[in-house]
CSV table of C-alpha atoms in Angstrom, one decimal:
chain,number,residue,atom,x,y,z
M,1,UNK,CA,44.9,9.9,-56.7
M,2,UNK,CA,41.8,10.3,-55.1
M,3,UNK,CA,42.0,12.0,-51.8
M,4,UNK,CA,40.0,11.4,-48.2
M,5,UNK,CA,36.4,11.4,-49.1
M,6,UNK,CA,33.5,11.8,-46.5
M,7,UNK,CA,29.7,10.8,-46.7
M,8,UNK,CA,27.4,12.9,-46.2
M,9,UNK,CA,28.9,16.4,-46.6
M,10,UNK,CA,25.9,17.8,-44.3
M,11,UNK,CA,23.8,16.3,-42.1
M,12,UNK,CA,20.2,17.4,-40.5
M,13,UNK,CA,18.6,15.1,-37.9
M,14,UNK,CA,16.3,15.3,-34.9
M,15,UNK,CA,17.4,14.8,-31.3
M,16,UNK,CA,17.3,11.2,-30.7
M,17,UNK,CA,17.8,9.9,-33.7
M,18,UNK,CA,20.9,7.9,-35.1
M,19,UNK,CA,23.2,9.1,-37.4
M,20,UNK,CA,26.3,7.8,-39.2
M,21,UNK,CA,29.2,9.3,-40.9
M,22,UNK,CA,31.3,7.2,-43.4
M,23,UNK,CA,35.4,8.3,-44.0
M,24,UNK,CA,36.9,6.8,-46.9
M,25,UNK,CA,40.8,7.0,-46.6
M,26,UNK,CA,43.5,7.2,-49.7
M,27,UNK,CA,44.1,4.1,-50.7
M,28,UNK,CA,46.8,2.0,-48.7
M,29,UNK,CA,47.2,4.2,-45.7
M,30,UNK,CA,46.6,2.6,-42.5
M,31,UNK,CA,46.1,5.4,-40.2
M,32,UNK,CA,42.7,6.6,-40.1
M,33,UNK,CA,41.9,9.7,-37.5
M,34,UNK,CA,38.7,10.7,-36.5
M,35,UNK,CA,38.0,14.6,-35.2
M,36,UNK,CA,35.7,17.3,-34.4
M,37,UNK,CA,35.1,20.7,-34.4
M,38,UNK,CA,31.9,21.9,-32.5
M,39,UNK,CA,31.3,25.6,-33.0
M,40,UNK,CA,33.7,28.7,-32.4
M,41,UNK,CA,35.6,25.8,-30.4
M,42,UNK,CA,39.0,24.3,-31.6
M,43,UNK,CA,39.4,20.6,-33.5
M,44,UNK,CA,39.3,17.8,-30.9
M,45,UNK,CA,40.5,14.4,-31.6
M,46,UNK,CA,38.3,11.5,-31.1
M,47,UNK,CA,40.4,8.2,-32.2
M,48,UNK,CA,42.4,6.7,-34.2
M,49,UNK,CA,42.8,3.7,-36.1
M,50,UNK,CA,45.8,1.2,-37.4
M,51,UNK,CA,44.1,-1.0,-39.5
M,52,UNK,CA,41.3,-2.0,-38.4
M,53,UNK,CA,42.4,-1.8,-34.7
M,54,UNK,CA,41.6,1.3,-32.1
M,55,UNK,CA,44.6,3.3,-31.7
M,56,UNK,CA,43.3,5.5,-29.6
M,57,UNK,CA,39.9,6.0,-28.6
M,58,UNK,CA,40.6,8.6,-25.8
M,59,UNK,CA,38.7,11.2,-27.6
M,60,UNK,CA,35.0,9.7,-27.6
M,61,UNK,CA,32.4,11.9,-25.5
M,62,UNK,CA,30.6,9.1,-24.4
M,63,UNK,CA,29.4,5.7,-25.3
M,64,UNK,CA,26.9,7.0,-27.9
M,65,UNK,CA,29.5,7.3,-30.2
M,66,UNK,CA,30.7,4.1,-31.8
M,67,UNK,CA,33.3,4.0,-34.7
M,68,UNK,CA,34.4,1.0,-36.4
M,69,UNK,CA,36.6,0.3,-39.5
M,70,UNK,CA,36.0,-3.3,-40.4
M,71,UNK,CA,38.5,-5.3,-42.9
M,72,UNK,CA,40.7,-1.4,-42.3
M,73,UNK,CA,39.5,-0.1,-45.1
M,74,UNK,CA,36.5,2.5,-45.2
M,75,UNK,CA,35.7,4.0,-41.3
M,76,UNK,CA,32.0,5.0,-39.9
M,77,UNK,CA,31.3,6.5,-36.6
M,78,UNK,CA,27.9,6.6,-35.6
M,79,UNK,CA,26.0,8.6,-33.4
M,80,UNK,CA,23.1,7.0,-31.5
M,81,UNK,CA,21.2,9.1,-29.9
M,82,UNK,CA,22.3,12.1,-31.5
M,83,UNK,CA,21.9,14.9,-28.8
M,84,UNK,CA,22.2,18.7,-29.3
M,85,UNK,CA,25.8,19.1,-28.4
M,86,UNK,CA,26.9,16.4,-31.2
M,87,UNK,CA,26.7,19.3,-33.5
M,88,UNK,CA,29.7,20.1,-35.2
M,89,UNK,CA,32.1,19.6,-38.2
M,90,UNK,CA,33.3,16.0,-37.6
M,91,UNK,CA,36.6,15.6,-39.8
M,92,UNK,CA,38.5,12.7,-41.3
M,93,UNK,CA,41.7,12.0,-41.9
M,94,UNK,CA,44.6,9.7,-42.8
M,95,UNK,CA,47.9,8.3,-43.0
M,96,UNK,CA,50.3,5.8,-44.4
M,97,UNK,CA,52.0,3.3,-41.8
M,98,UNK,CA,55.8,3.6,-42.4
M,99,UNK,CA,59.2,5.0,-40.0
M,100,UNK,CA,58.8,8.3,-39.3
M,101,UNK,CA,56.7,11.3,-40.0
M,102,UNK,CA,53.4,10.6,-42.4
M,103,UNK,CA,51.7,13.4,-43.0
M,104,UNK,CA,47.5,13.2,-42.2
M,105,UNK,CA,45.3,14.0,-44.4
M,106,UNK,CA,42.0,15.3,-43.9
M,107,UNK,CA,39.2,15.2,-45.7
M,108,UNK,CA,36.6,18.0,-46.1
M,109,UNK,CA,34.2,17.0,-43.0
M,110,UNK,CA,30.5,16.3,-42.3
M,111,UNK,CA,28.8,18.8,-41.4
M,112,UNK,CA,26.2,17.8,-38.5
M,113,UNK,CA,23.1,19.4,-37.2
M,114,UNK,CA,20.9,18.5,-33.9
M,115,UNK,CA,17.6,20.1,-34.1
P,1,UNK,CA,48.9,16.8,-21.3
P,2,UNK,CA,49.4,19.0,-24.0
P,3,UNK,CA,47.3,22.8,-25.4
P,4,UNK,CA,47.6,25.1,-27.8
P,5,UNK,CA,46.7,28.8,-28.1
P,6,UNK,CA,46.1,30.5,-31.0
P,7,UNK,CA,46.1,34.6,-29.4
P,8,UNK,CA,43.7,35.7,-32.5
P,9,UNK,CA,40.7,35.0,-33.7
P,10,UNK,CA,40.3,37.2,-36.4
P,11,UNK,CA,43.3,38.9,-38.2
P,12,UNK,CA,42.1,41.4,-40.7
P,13,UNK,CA,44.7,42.5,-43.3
P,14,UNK,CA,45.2,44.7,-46.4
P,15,UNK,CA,46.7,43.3,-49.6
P,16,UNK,CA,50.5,43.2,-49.4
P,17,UNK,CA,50.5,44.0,-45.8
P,18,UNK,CA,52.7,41.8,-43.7
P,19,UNK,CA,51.0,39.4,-41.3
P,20,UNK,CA,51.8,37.1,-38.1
P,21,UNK,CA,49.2,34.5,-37.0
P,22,UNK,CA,50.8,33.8,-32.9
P,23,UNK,CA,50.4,30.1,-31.8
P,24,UNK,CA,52.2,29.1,-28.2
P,25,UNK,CA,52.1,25.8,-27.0
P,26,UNK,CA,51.9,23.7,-23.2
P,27,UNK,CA,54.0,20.5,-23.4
P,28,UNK,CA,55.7,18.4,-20.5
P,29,UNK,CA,57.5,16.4,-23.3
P,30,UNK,CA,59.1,17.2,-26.5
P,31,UNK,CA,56.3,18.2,-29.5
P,32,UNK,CA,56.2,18.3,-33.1
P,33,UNK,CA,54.8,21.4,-34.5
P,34,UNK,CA,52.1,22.0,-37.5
P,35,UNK,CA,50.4,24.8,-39.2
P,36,UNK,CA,47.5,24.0,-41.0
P,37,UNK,CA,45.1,25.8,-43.6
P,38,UNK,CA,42.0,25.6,-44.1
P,39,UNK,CA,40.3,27.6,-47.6
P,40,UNK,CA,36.8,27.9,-47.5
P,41,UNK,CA,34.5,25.1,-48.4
P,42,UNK,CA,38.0,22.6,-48.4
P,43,UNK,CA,39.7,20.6,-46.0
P,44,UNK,CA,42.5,20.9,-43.9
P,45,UNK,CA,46.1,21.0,-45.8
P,46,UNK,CA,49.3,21.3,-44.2
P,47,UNK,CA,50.8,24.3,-44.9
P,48,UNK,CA,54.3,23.5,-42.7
P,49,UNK,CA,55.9,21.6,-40.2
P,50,UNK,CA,58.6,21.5,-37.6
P,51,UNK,CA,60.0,18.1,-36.6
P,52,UNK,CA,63.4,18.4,-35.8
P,53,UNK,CA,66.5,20.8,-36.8
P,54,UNK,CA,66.8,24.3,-37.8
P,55,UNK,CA,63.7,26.4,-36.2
P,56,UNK,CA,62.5,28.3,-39.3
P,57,UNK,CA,60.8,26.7,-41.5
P,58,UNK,CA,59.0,27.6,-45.0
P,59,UNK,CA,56.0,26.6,-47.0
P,60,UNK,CA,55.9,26.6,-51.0
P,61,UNK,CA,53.6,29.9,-50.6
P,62,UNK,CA,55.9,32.0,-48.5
P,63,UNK,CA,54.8,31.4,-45.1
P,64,UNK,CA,57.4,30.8,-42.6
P,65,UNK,CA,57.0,29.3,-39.0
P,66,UNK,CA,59.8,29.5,-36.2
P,67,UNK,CA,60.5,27.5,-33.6
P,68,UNK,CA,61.1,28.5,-30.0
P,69,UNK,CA,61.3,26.5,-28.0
P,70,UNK,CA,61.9,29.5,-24.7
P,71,UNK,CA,58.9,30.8,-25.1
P,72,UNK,CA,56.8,28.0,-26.2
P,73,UNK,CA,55.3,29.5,-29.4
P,74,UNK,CA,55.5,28.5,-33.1
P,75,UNK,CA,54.3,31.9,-34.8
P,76,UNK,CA,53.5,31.9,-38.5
P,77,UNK,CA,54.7,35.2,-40.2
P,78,UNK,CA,54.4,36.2,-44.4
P,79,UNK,CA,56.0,39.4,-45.4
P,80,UNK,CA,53.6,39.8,-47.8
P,81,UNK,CA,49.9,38.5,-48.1
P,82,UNK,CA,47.5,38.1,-51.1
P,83,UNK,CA,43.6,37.5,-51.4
P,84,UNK,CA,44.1,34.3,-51.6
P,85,UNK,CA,45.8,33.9,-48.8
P,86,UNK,CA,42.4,34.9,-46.7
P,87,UNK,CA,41.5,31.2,-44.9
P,88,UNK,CA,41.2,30.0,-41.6
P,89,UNK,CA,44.5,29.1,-39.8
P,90,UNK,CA,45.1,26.0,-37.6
P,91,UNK,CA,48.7,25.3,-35.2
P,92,UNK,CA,48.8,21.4,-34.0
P,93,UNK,CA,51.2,19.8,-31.9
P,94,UNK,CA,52.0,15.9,-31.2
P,95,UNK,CA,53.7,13.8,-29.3
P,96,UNK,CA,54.1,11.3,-31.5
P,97,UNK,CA,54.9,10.7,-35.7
P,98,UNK,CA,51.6,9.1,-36.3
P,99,UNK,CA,50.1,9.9,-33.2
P,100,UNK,CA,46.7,12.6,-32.8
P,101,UNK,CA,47.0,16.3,-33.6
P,102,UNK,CA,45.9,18.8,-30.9
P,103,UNK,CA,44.6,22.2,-32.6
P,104,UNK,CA,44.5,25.1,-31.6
P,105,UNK,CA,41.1,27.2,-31.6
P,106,UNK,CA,42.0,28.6,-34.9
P,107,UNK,CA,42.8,31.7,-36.7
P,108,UNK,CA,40.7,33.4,-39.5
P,109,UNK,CA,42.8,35.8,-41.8
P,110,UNK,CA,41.5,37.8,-43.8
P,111,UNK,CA,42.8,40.0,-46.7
P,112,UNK,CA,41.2,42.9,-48.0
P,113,UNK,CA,42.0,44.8,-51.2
C-alpha cells in the first residue's frame, strides 16, 4: 500500500511568485493534515481536513495561503505571494475516519525555498 | 492552549551507550502523548504512543516512553542505542483522537561508533 506522497519534493521560487504543494493521502483515509516546519523551529500545524471539509484551519499564517481538497481526495495548498518567511519543510499527513485513535501519517514533505 | 519542550537539541552518543531524549509538556486539559522519528531524507513515523493506561510504554525497536503526569514530561529512554538509531526526535501532544499534533522543537540524536 502506497503511502502519503507529496509533489514537488523541493521547491525554488522568487519572492512574489505563487507556488503550490500537492498531498496525496493513502487511499480511503479521510483525515488529511497539513504542517510546517520553518527552520531550527518546531512543526506547526496549519489545518486539517475531513473530507473535503476544513477541520481546522487555525494554523494558516495569513490569507496568502489557501488549501483546498476538492471531491476529499488529493489536497493542495498554495502559496500566493510567496514571501521570504514561507520557507520551510511543509509536511503532509493522514488518517482514517473511524472511533478512536487513527494514527497520522506523514508523508516526506516539500521542501520550499524564497529567494 | 497547549506546548511542548523538547530540553535538547542535540544528543550526541556512543554505540551501546544508554540515551534519554526529555520532552515536558503545558496542558490545561487531559493530552495524548507521541514520540515521533524522523530518519534522514524520510518522513515522520511514529515510534510510540501514550493514550490511556499503564504509563510506560514500548516501541518494536526498544525505546520506551513514560508517562507522568506530576511533572508534566513524557521522556524517551533506550538502554542501549545503535547507528541506526541516529535520527531526529519529535514529542507531540493532542487533545483530541483525530485532532492536530503539537511538536516539540525536536531532538537530533546522534550515535557514534
Amino acid at each position: 500500500e502506497a503511502g502519503v506522497t507529496q509533489f514537488p519534493s523541493h521547491s525554488v521560487i522568487e519572492k512574489g511568485q505563487t507556488v503550490t504543494l500537492r498531498c496525496d493521502p493513502i487511499s480511503g483515509h479521510d483525515n488529511l493534515y497539513w504542517y510546517r516546519r520553518v527552520m531550527g523551529k518546531e512543526i506547526k500545524f496549519l489545518l486539517h481536513f475531513v473530507k473535503e471539509s476544513k477541520q481546522d484551519e487555525s494554523g494558516m499564517p495569513n490569507n496568502r495561503f489557501l488549501a483546498e481538497r476538492t471531491g476529499g481526495t488529493y489536497s493542495t495548498l498554495k502559496v500566493q505571494p510567496a514571501e521570504l518567511e514561507d520557507s520551510g519543510v511543509y509536511f503532509c499527513a493522514s488518517s482514517q475516519l473511524l472511533g478512536g485513535y487513527n494514527e497520522q501519517f506523514f508523508g516526506p514533505g516539500t521542501r520550499l525555498t524564497v529567494l | 492552549a497547549q506546548s511542548v519542550t523538547q530540553l535538547d537539541s542535540q544528543v550526541p552518543v556512543f554505540e551501546e551507550a544508554p540515551v534519554e531524549l526529555r520532552c515536558n509538556y503545558s496542558s490545561s486539559v487531559s493530552v495524548y502523548l507521541f514520540w515521533y522519528v524522523q530518519y534522514p531524507n524520510q518522513g515522520l513515523q511514529l515510534l510510540l504512543k501514550y493514550l490511556s493506561g499503564s504509563t510506560l510504554v514500548e516501541s518494536i525497536n526498544g525505546f520506551e516512553a513514560e508517562f507522568n503526569k506530576s511533572q508534566t514530561s513524557f521522556h524517551l529512554r533506550k538502554p542501549s542505542v545503535h547507528i541506526s538509531d541516529t535520527a531526529e526526535y519529535f514529542c507531540a501532544v493532542s487533545v483530541i483522537q483525530g485532532g492536530k499534533l503539537i511538536f516539540g522543537q525536536g531532538t537530533e540524536l546522534s550515535v557514534k561508533p
